[in-house]
Coordinates of C-alpha atoms in Angstrom, one line a residue:
Chain A
M8 CA 50.2 -28.1 13.5
K9 CA 47.7 -30.9 13.8
R10 CA 45.7 -29.1 16.6
E11 CA 45.5 -26.0 14.4
K12 CA 43.9 -28.1 11.6
I13 CA 41.2 -29.5 13.9
A14 CA 40.5 -25.9 15.2
D15 CA 40.2 -24.8 11.6
L16 CA 37.8 -27.6 10.9
W17 CA 35.5 -26.8 13.9
S18 CA 35.5 -23.1 13.1
F19 CA 34.5 -23.9 9.5
L20 CA 31.7 -26.2 10.6
I21 CA 30.3 -23.7 13.1
L22 CA 30.5 -20.9 10.6
L23 CA 28.8 -23.1 8.0
A24 CA 25.9 -23.9 10.3
G25 CA 25.6 -20.1 11.0
A26 CA 25.7 -19.3 7.3
V27 CA 22.8 -21.7 6.7
F28 CA 20.7 -19.7 9.1
M29 CA 21.8 -16.5 7.4
I30 CA 21.0 -17.6 3.9
A31 CA 17.9 -19.6 4.5
P32 CA 15.5 -16.7 4.7
F33 CA 16.7 -15.4 1.3
I34 CA 16.3 -18.8 -0.3
W35 CA 12.9 -19.2 1.2
T36 CA 11.9 -15.8 -0.1
V37 CA 12.9 -16.6 -3.6
S38 CA 11.3 -20.0 -3.4
T39 CA 8.0 -18.6 -2.2
S40 CA 8.1 -15.9 -4.9
L41 CA 8.1 -18.7 -7.5
K42 CA 5.1 -20.6 -6.1
N43 CA 1.4 -20.1 -6.7
Q44 CA -0.6 -19.1 -3.6
R45 CA -2.1 -22.5 -2.9
M46 CA 1.3 -24.1 -2.6
I47 CA 2.4 -22.0 0.3
F48 CA 0.2 -23.9 2.7
D49 CA 2.1 -27.1 1.9
M50 CA 3.4 -29.0 4.9
P51 CA 6.2 -29.8 5.4
P52 CA 7.7 -26.6 3.7
K53 CA 8.8 -27.3 0.2
W54 CA 12.0 -25.5 -0.8
I55 CA 11.9 -26.2 -4.4
P56 CA 8.6 -25.1 -6.0
D57 CA 6.9 -27.4 -8.4
P58 CA 5.9 -26.1 -10.8
I59 CA 8.2 -23.0 -10.9
S60 CA 6.3 -20.0 -12.1
L61 CA 7.2 -16.4 -12.8
D62 CA 3.6 -15.3 -12.7
N63 CA 4.0 -13.4 -9.4
Y64 CA 6.8 -11.2 -10.8
R65 CA 4.6 -10.4 -13.9
D66 CA 1.7 -9.6 -11.7
V67 CA 3.6 -7.5 -9.3
W68 CA 5.2 -5.6 -12.1
G69 CA 1.8 -4.9 -13.7
Q70 CA 0.2 -4.0 -10.4
S71 CA 2.4 -1.1 -9.4
P72 CA 4.6 1.4 -11.3
L73 CA 7.8 -0.3 -10.3
L74 CA 9.7 0.9 -13.3
N75 CA 9.0 4.5 -12.2
G76 CA 10.0 3.4 -8.7
F77 CA 13.4 2.2 -10.0
A78 CA 13.8 5.3 -12.1
N79 CA 13.1 7.6 -9.1
S80 CA 15.4 5.7 -6.8
L81 CA 18.1 5.8 -9.5
I82 CA 17.7 9.5 -10.1
I83 CA 18.1 10.2 -6.4
V84 CA 21.1 8.0 -6.1
A85 CA 22.8 9.2 -9.2
V86 CA 22.5 13.0 -8.5
V87 CA 23.3 12.8 -4.8
L88 CA 26.2 10.5 -5.3
T89 CA 27.9 12.4 -8.2
V90 CA 27.5 15.9 -6.8
G91 CA 27.5 15.0 -3.1
M92 CA 30.7 12.9 -3.4
L93 CA 32.5 15.7 -5.4
V94 CA 31.4 18.4 -2.8
S95 CA 32.6 16.1 0.1
A96 CA 35.8 15.4 -1.6
M97 CA 36.5 19.1 -2.1
S98 CA 35.9 20.0 1.6
A99 CA 37.7 17.0 2.8
Y100 CA 40.8 18.2 0.8
A101 CA 40.5 21.6 2.3
F102 CA 40.1 20.4 5.9
G103 CA 42.7 17.7 5.6
K104 CA 45.5 19.4 3.8
F105 CA 45.4 23.1 4.6
E106 CA 45.3 25.5 7.6
F107 CA 42.9 28.4 7.6
P108 CA 41.1 30.6 10.2
F109 CA 38.1 29.0 11.9
K110 CA 39.0 25.6 10.5
G111 CA 38.7 23.7 13.8
V112 CA 35.3 25.4 14.7
L113 CA 33.8 24.7 11.3
F114 CA 35.0 21.0 11.4
M115 CA 33.7 20.4 14.9
G116 CA 30.4 22.1 14.0
L117 CA 30.0 19.7 11.1
L118 CA 30.9 16.6 13.2
G119 CA 28.2 17.8 15.6
T120 CA 25.6 17.2 12.8
M121 CA 26.3 13.6 13.0
M122 CA 24.7 13.7 16.5
I123 CA 21.5 15.2 15.2
P124 CA 18.9 12.4 14.7
Y125 CA 16.9 12.6 11.5
S126 CA 13.6 12.4 13.5
V127 CA 14.4 15.8 15.2
V128 CA 14.9 17.7 11.8
M129 CA 12.4 15.8 9.7
I130 CA 9.3 17.8 10.8
P131 CA 10.8 21.3 10.4
Q132 CA 12.4 20.2 7.1
Y133 CA 9.0 18.9 6.0
I134 CA 7.4 22.2 6.9
G135 CA 10.2 24.1 5.0
F136 CA 10.0 22.0 1.9
S137 CA 6.2 22.1 1.8
T138 CA 6.3 25.9 1.8
L139 CA 8.5 25.6 -1.3
N140 CA 5.8 23.3 -2.8
W141 CA 8.4 20.5 -3.0
V142 CA 6.3 17.8 -1.4
D143 CA 5.6 14.9 -3.8
T144 CA 8.7 15.7 -5.8
L145 CA 12.2 14.2 -5.4
L146 CA 13.8 17.5 -4.5
P147 CA 13.6 17.2 -0.7
L148 CA 15.4 13.9 -1.0
I149 CA 18.1 15.2 -3.5
V150 CA 18.8 18.8 -2.5
P151 CA 20.1 18.2 1.1
G152 CA 22.4 15.6 -0.3
L153 CA 24.1 18.0 -2.7
F154 CA 25.8 19.8 0.2
G155 CA 28.1 16.9 0.9
N156 CA 28.0 14.5 3.9
I157 CA 30.0 14.8 7.0
V158 CA 30.7 11.1 7.3
V159 CA 32.2 11.0 3.8
I160 CA 34.2 14.2 4.5
F161 CA 35.6 12.8 7.7
F162 CA 36.5 9.4 6.0
I163 CA 38.2 11.0 3.0
R164 CA 40.1 13.5 5.2
Q165 CA 41.5 10.6 7.3
Y166 CA 42.4 8.8 4.0
L167 CA 44.1 11.8 2.5
Q168 CA 46.3 12.2 5.6
G169 CA 48.2 9.1 4.7
A170 CA 47.7 8.9 1.0
L171 CA 48.6 12.4 -0.2
P172 CA 52.0 13.8 0.9
N173 CA 52.1 17.5 1.6
D174 CA 55.4 17.7 -0.4
L175 CA 53.5 16.7 -3.5
I176 CA 51.1 19.6 -3.1
E177 CA 54.0 22.0 -2.4
A178 CA 55.9 20.8 -5.5
A179 CA 52.8 21.3 -7.7
K180 CA 52.4 24.8 -6.2
I181 CA 56.0 25.7 -7.1
D182 CA 55.5 24.4 -10.6
G183 CA 52.7 27.0 -10.8
C184 CA 49.8 24.7 -10.6
G185 CA 46.6 26.5 -9.5
F186 CA 44.6 25.5 -6.4
F187 CA 41.7 23.9 -8.3
R188 CA 44.0 22.1 -10.7
I189 CA 46.1 20.6 -7.8
F190 CA 42.8 19.3 -6.4
W191 CA 41.4 18.1 -9.7
S192 CA 44.4 16.4 -11.2
I193 CA 46.5 15.3 -8.1
A194 CA 44.1 15.1 -5.0
L195 CA 41.0 13.7 -6.6
P196 CA 42.7 10.7 -8.4
T197 CA 44.5 9.9 -5.1
M198 CA 41.1 9.7 -3.3
K199 CA 39.7 7.2 -5.8
P200 CA 39.7 4.2 -3.5
A201 CA 38.2 6.1 -0.6
L202 CA 35.6 7.6 -2.8
A203 CA 34.7 4.2 -4.3
A204 CA 34.2 2.8 -0.8
Q205 CA 32.0 5.7 0.3
A206 CA 30.0 5.6 -2.9
A207 CA 29.3 1.9 -2.4
L208 CA 28.0 2.6 1.1
G209 CA 26.2 5.8 -0.1
F210 CA 24.4 3.8 -2.8
M211 CA 23.2 1.3 -0.2
G212 CA 22.1 4.0 2.2
I213 CA 20.1 6.1 -0.4
W214 CA 18.7 3.1 -2.2
N215 CA 17.4 1.5 1.0
D216 CA 16.2 4.7 2.7
F217 CA 12.6 4.6 3.6
L218 CA 11.5 7.3 6.2
G219 CA 12.4 10.3 4.0
P220 CA 10.7 9.0 0.8
L221 CA 7.7 7.8 2.8
I222 CA 7.2 11.3 4.2
Y223 CA 7.6 13.2 1.0
L224 CA 6.3 11.0 -1.9
H225 CA 2.6 10.4 -2.1
T226 CA 1.7 9.7 -5.8
P227 CA 2.7 6.1 -6.7
E228 CA 4.4 7.3 -9.9
K229 CA 6.7 9.5 -7.9
Q230 CA 7.6 7.1 -5.1
T231 CA 10.9 5.3 -4.7
I232 CA 11.1 1.5 -5.0
Q233 CA 11.2 1.0 -1.3
V234 CA 8.0 2.9 -0.6
L235 CA 6.2 1.2 -3.5
I236 CA 7.2 -2.2 -2.2
A237 CA 6.1 -1.4 1.4
S238 CA 2.7 -0.3 0.1
M239 CA 2.4 -3.5 -1.8
Q240 CA 2.4 -5.3 1.5
A241 CA -0.8 -3.4 2.6
L242 CA -2.4 -4.5 -0.7
Y243 CA -1.7 -8.3 -0.4
I244 CA -1.4 -9.0 3.3
G245 CA -5.1 -9.1 3.7
Q246 CA -5.4 -12.0 1.3
S247 CA -2.2 -13.6 2.6
N248 CA -0.8 -13.5 -0.8
Y249 CA 2.7 -14.1 0.3
P250 CA 4.1 -15.2 -3.1
M251 CA 3.3 -11.8 -4.5
I252 CA 4.8 -10.0 -1.4
M253 CA 8.0 -12.1 -1.7
A254 CA 8.3 -11.4 -5.4
A255 CA 8.1 -7.7 -4.5
A256 CA 10.8 -8.2 -1.8
V257 CA 13.1 -9.9 -4.3
I258 CA 12.6 -7.1 -6.8
A259 CA 13.6 -4.6 -4.1
M260 CA 16.7 -6.5 -3.1
V261 CA 18.2 -7.5 -6.5
P262 CA 19.9 -4.2 -7.4
V263 CA 21.7 -3.8 -4.0
I264 CA 22.8 -7.3 -4.1
V265 CA 24.1 -7.1 -7.6
V266 CA 26.0 -3.9 -6.7
F267 CA 27.3 -5.6 -3.6
F268 CA 28.7 -8.5 -5.5
F269 CA 30.6 -6.2 -7.9
C270 CA 31.9 -3.9 -5.2
Q271 CA 32.2 -6.2 -2.3
R272 CA 35.7 -5.3 -1.5
Y273 CA 34.8 -1.6 -1.1
F274 CA 31.8 -2.3 1.0
I275 CA 33.5 -4.5 3.6
E276 CA 36.7 -2.4 3.7
S277 CA 34.9 0.9 4.2
M278 CA 32.7 -0.6 6.9
A279 CA 35.8 -1.9 8.7
I280 CA 37.8 1.3 8.2
S281 CA 35.1 3.8 9.3
G282 CA 34.6 1.7 12.3
I283 CA 38.1 1.7 13.5
K284 CA 38.7 5.4 12.7
G285 CA 35.4 6.4 14.3
Chain B
M24 CA 58.3 38.8 -2.5
N25 CA 56.4 38.9 0.7
A26 CA 53.5 40.8 -1.0
K27 CA 53.4 38.2 -3.7
L28 CA 53.1 35.4 -1.2
T29 CA 50.3 37.0 0.6
G30 CA 48.6 37.5 -2.7
Y31 CA 48.9 33.8 -3.4
R32 CA 47.7 33.0 0.2
R33 CA 44.7 35.3 -0.2
K34 CA 43.7 33.5 -3.3
E35 CA 44.3 30.1 -1.7
L36 CA 42.1 31.2 1.3
A37 CA 39.2 32.1 -1.1
W38 CA 39.4 28.7 -2.7
L39 CA 39.5 27.0 0.8
Y40 CA 36.4 28.8 2.0
L41 CA 34.7 28.0 -1.3
F42 CA 35.6 24.3 -0.9
V43 CA 34.2 24.1 2.7
A44 CA 31.2 26.3 2.1
P45 CA 28.7 23.7 0.8
P46 CA 28.7 21.4 3.8
V47 CA 28.8 24.4 6.2
L48 CA 25.8 25.9 4.3
G49 CA 24.1 22.5 4.3
F50 CA 24.6 22.3 8.1
L51 CA 23.0 25.7 8.5
L52 CA 20.1 25.1 6.2
F53 CA 19.2 21.4 7.0
G54 CA 20.7 21.0 10.5
L55 CA 20.8 24.2 12.6
A56 CA 17.9 26.1 11.1
P57 CA 15.5 23.1 11.5
I58 CA 16.6 22.5 15.0
V59 CA 15.9 26.1 16.0
F60 CA 12.6 26.1 14.2
S61 CA 11.6 22.9 15.8
I62 CA 12.0 24.4 19.3
Y63 CA 9.7 27.2 18.2
I64 CA 7.0 24.9 16.8
S65 CA 7.2 22.7 19.8
F66 CA 5.5 25.5 21.7
Q67 CA 2.6 25.7 19.3
K68 CA -0.4 23.7 18.2
W69 CA -0.3 23.5 14.5
D70 CA -1.9 21.2 11.9
M71 CA -0.3 23.0 8.9
L72 CA -3.9 24.0 7.7
T73 CA -5.0 26.5 10.2
E74 CA -3.0 29.3 11.9
P75 CA -0.4 28.1 14.5
Q76 CA -1.6 28.6 18.1
W77 CA 0.9 29.4 20.9
V78 CA 0.4 26.8 23.7
G79 CA 3.6 27.4 25.7
L80 CA 4.6 24.1 27.4
G81 CA 1.2 22.6 26.6
N82 CA 2.6 20.0 24.1
Y83 CA 5.3 18.9 26.6
N84 CA 2.7 18.6 29.3
D85 CA 0.4 16.5 27.0
I86 CA 3.3 14.2 26.1
L87 CA 4.1 13.4 29.6
N88 CA 0.4 12.6 30.2
D89 CA 0.2 10.3 27.3
G90 CA 0.7 6.7 28.3
K91 CA 1.7 5.7 24.8
V92 CA 4.9 7.8 25.0
F93 CA 6.0 5.7 27.9
I94 CA 5.0 2.4 26.1
S95 CA 7.0 3.4 23.0
M96 CA 9.9 4.5 25.1
Y97 CA 9.9 1.2 26.9
N98 CA 9.7 -0.7 23.7
T99 CA 12.5 1.3 22.2
V100 CA 14.8 0.6 25.2
Y101 CA 13.6 -3.0 25.3
L102 CA 14.8 -3.6 21.7
M103 CA 18.3 -2.6 22.8
I104 CA 18.7 -5.9 24.6
G105 CA 19.7 -7.0 21.1
I106 CA 22.9 -4.9 21.2
P107 CA 24.9 -6.8 23.8
I108 CA 23.7 -10.2 22.4
G109 CA 24.7 -9.1 18.9
M110 CA 28.1 -7.9 20.1
L111 CA 28.8 -11.2 21.8
L112 CA 27.7 -13.3 18.8
S113 CA 29.5 -11.2 16.2
L114 CA 32.7 -11.3 18.3
L115 CA 32.6 -15.1 18.4
L116 CA 31.9 -15.2 14.7
A117 CA 34.9 -12.9 14.0
I118 CA 37.2 -15.1 16.1
L119 CA 36.1 -18.1 14.2
M120 CA 36.5 -16.2 10.9
N121 CA 40.0 -14.9 11.9
R122 CA 41.7 -17.8 10.3
K123 CA 43.0 -18.7 6.9
F124 CA 41.1 -21.4 5.1
K125 CA 39.3 -21.8 1.8
G126 CA 35.8 -20.3 1.3
I127 CA 36.3 -17.8 4.1
S128 CA 35.5 -14.8 1.9
F129 CA 32.4 -16.5 0.5
M130 CA 31.3 -17.2 4.1
R131 CA 31.9 -13.5 5.0
T132 CA 29.7 -12.5 2.0
I133 CA 26.8 -14.6 3.2
Y134 CA 26.9 -13.2 6.7
Y135 CA 27.1 -9.6 5.3
L136 CA 24.2 -10.1 2.8
P137 CA 21.4 -9.1 5.3
V138 CA 23.4 -5.9 6.1
I139 CA 23.1 -4.5 2.6
S140 CA 19.6 -5.7 2.0
P141 CA 16.8 -3.1 2.1
I142 CA 15.2 -3.1 5.5
I143 CA 11.7 -3.1 3.9
A144 CA 12.4 -6.3 2.0
I145 CA 13.9 -7.9 5.1
S146 CA 10.8 -6.9 7.1
L147 CA 8.5 -8.4 4.5
L148 CA 10.5 -11.7 4.3
W149 CA 10.5 -12.1 8.1
Q150 CA 6.8 -11.3 8.2
W151 CA 6.3 -14.4 6.1
I152 CA 8.8 -16.6 8.0
L153 CA 7.2 -15.6 11.3
N154 CA 3.6 -16.2 10.2
Q155 CA 1.9 -18.1 12.9
D156 CA 0.1 -20.8 10.9
Y157 CA 2.2 -21.3 7.8
G158 CA 5.5 -19.6 8.6
L159 CA 8.8 -21.5 8.1
L160 CA 9.8 -21.0 11.7
N161 CA 6.7 -22.4 13.4
N162 CA 6.6 -25.2 10.9
Y163 CA 10.1 -26.3 11.8
L164 CA 9.5 -25.8 15.5
W165 CA 6.6 -28.1 15.2
D166 CA 8.3 -30.7 12.9
V167 CA 11.7 -30.9 14.6
F168 CA 11.0 -30.1 18.3
G169 CA 7.2 -30.7 18.6
I170 CA 6.9 -27.2 19.9
Q171 CA 3.8 -25.1 19.1
G172 CA 5.3 -21.8 18.0
P173 CA 3.9 -18.5 19.2
N174 CA 2.1 -15.9 17.2
W175 CA 5.3 -14.0 16.8
L176 CA 4.0 -10.8 15.4
G177 CA 0.5 -11.0 16.7
D178 CA 1.0 -11.6 20.4
P179 CA 2.0 -8.5 22.4
N180 CA 4.5 -10.6 24.4
W181 CA 6.3 -11.9 21.3
V182 CA 6.5 -8.8 19.0
K183 CA 9.6 -7.4 20.7
P184 CA 11.6 -10.6 20.8
S185 CA 10.7 -11.1 17.1
L186 CA 12.0 -7.7 16.3
I187 CA 15.2 -8.5 18.3
L188 CA 15.6 -11.7 16.4
I189 CA 15.4 -9.9 13.1
G190 CA 17.7 -7.2 14.2
L191 CA 20.3 -9.8 15.2
W192 CA 20.1 -11.6 11.9
G193 CA 20.3 -8.4 10.1
G194 CA 23.2 -6.8 12.1
L195 CA 25.6 -9.7 12.9
G196 CA 27.5 -9.3 9.6
A197 CA 28.3 -5.6 10.1
N198 CA 29.6 -6.0 13.6
M199 CA 31.5 -9.1 12.7
V200 CA 33.4 -7.2 10.0
L201 CA 34.3 -4.5 12.5
Y202 CA 35.6 -7.1 15.0
L203 CA 37.4 -8.9 12.3
A204 CA 39.3 -5.8 11.4
G205 CA 40.0 -5.2 15.1
L206 CA 41.3 -8.8 15.6
Q207 CA 43.7 -8.4 12.6
S208 CA 45.2 -5.3 14.1
V209 CA 46.0 -7.0 17.5
S210 CA 49.6 -7.7 17.6
S211 CA 50.4 -11.4 18.0
T212 CA 53.2 -10.5 20.5
Y213 CA 50.6 -10.2 23.3
Y214 CA 49.4 -13.7 22.7
E215 CA 53.0 -15.1 22.4
A216 CA 53.9 -13.4 25.7
A217 CA 50.8 -14.7 27.4
E218 CA 51.6 -18.2 26.1
I219 CA 55.0 -18.1 27.7
D220 CA 53.4 -17.2 30.9
G221 CA 51.1 -20.3 30.5
A222 CA 47.8 -18.6 29.8
G223 CA 45.0 -20.8 28.4
A224 CA 42.6 -20.0 25.7
W225 CA 40.0 -18.5 28.0
H226 CA 42.5 -16.3 29.6
K227 CA 43.8 -15.1 26.3
F228 CA 40.3 -14.3 25.2
S229 CA 39.1 -12.5 28.3
K230 CA 42.4 -10.7 29.3
I231 CA 43.8 -9.8 25.8
T232 CA 41.2 -10.0 23.1
V233 CA 38.2 -8.5 24.8
P234 CA 40.1 -5.5 26.4
L235 CA 42.1 -4.8 23.3
L236 CA 39.0 -4.6 21.2
S237 CA 37.4 -2.1 23.6
P238 CA 37.4 0.8 21.2
I239 CA 35.3 -1.4 18.8
H240 CA 33.0 -2.4 21.6
F241 CA 32.5 1.2 22.3
F242 CA 31.9 2.2 18.6
I243 CA 29.3 -0.6 18.2
L244 CA 27.6 0.3 21.5
V245 CA 27.4 4.0 20.8
M246 CA 26.2 3.6 17.2
G247 CA 23.9 0.8 18.2
V248 CA 22.2 2.8 20.9
I249 CA 21.8 5.8 18.6
G250 CA 20.5 3.6 15.9
A251 CA 18.1 1.7 18.2
F252 CA 16.6 5.0 19.4
Q253 CA 15.7 5.7 15.7
T254 CA 14.1 2.3 14.8
F255 CA 11.3 3.0 12.4
S256 CA 11.1 1.1 9.1
Q257 CA 10.7 -2.4 10.4
I258 CA 8.1 -1.2 12.8
Y259 CA 6.2 0.5 10.0
V260 CA 6.0 -2.8 8.1
L261 CA 5.9 -5.4 10.9
A262 CA 3.8 -3.6 13.5
T263 CA 1.0 -1.9 11.7
D264 CA -0.4 0.9 13.9
G265 CA 2.2 0.0 16.5
G266 CA 1.3 -3.7 16.7
P267 CA -1.0 -5.5 19.1
E268 CA -1.5 -3.3 22.2
Y269 CA 1.1 -0.9 20.9
S270 CA 3.7 -3.5 21.8
G271 CA 5.9 -2.8 18.7
A272 CA 5.7 1.0 18.5
T273 CA 9.0 2.8 19.0
I274 CA 9.5 6.4 19.9
V275 CA 10.2 7.5 16.3
F276 CA 7.1 5.6 15.1
Y277 CA 5.1 7.6 17.7
I278 CA 6.6 10.8 16.4
F279 CA 6.0 9.8 12.9
Q280 CA 2.3 9.0 13.5
H281 CA 1.7 12.3 15.3
A282 CA 3.4 14.4 12.6
F283 CA 2.3 12.6 9.4
K284 CA -0.9 10.8 10.2
Y285 CA -2.5 13.3 12.6
F286 CA -0.6 16.4 11.4
N287 CA 0.0 17.4 15.0
M288 CA 3.2 19.2 14.1
G289 CA 3.9 21.1 17.4
Y290 CA 3.2 18.0 19.5
A291 CA 5.4 15.8 17.3
S292 CA 8.2 18.4 17.4
A293 CA 8.1 18.5 21.2
A294 CA 8.3 14.7 21.2
A295 CA 11.2 14.8 18.7
W296 CA 13.0 17.3 20.9
L297 CA 12.7 15.1 24.0
L298 CA 14.1 12.2 21.9
G299 CA 17.0 14.4 20.6
V300 CA 17.9 15.5 24.1
M301 CA 17.7 12.0 25.4
I302 CA 20.1 10.7 22.6
F303 CA 22.4 13.6 23.3
I304 CA 22.6 13.0 27.0
I305 CA 23.0 9.2 26.7
T306 CA 25.7 9.5 24.1
L307 CA 27.5 12.1 26.2
L308 CA 27.2 9.7 29.2
Q309 CA 28.7 6.9 27.2
F310 CA 31.7 9.0 26.2
K311 CA 32.3 10.0 29.8
L312 CA 32.0 6.5 31.1
S313 CA 34.2 5.2 28.3
K314 CA 37.2 6.7 29.9
R315 CA 36.9 4.0 32.6
W316 CA 36.8 0.9 30.3
V317 CA 37.9 1.8 26.8
Y318 CA 41.6 0.9 26.2
Q319 CA 43.5 3.6 24.3
D320 CA 47.0 3.1 23.0

């Protein structure tokens, strides 16, 4: 027993040292963002700024339409997640719980899409969306997401296999419950934990997405928060105005970190589960 | 009775096809059609302003004669060195974390924080930390070890190691969680049996833990390679125009520049196709090879 305790202690100390390395860049970012530009050249590095000033945040906010950026990112996330998750849940239910002709072929075809790198389809997609005059709108970033996502479908299908007994569906059928009502009032509530996990991951993925928004959005007022933040770097790096850049980085990080702290369980569980099943 | 059943079944089938239609339609519209279209434009010279011009294999020929393709390919593969290093470190972390003591879930959160953070913000903060003159890292290298730190993102020899370092920091938490889940599913009977046979800690690690986790090694490796082939955002921020002597440019960065900076759509599609085929072949190869080393129960 005593040997176990010593091993615990050593593990804890090593992990703690590692954790310091993991967290230090974040703390340094926040600290820099609260300094004025002259103070960043101080040596040795000062972790606690004196005086603490929020000026950089005010300036960054005034410099760029960040509020629009948040709104745009939020619109994409909200629409894609609500419609996309529902659509994915519906097809996961059909694929997971029923037999129908061509089921295997269709499912394998969809799984194949996971293999297609975005860089291969981004050019033809861009050409297609530009003939529709959708460039510089949010539509190219929203519309493809409305058709569901194969990773989510796969995950929920796996989940349903264990969580929703076929007998329950059969019993509901016998009671005269229609197909859609069985889905809506029996299957959908069963999926809730799996849906929450995938929604948490989806939020992170869409919010942090960069290449797609970078290609399509050109007017600052129409850009997502990530694209705005990235363009801010070009603005300030010439003057080495790191406090401003760090303030921008903090603004970009805060929403995901807040969501993460509230839904931590879902994030980590779904990462682990999708890894093992995959 | 029978007729009524088939009536119900027919209705059910209609619902089922309706339910699976959106993703199938999405696949046709945003997956298959673009792929086919992209083969077609890869044989053309097209700037999206003037009429497309058929050039046959001209684009492919030009790509193979452009030294920058090979540099960006080399860079992309170079960055994959981070995958095995990351696997080893995150496995070690997971083993340390696979214990019950206070504060463990808080610790897990900290390691996971970089995983959920936007890559743009992460790139910006590392750009500052790796600054040659005033960056945190070089400051401490000098103060603590008396080492004059390199110009991390400005020296062609150090750009890729810097990117690997950032990637390791950003990815450890994700792989650690995967390994942790794997460790928790390994039955303790294996270890008990090994202990009876007198196996030491190293033997238990190398003969039980590592092989039993092979499906997870495989998953991380496959996803890691596919992901590494598509490295883009951090390059866009940290290696403007590909970095010094193009030392940071990846293949997707190369494609992006040709498509959306020079509007060389045909050429960029040809390059994207080569990348797609390469990812496909390598992934297939990994699945074939996996039969030799991945343990299935």
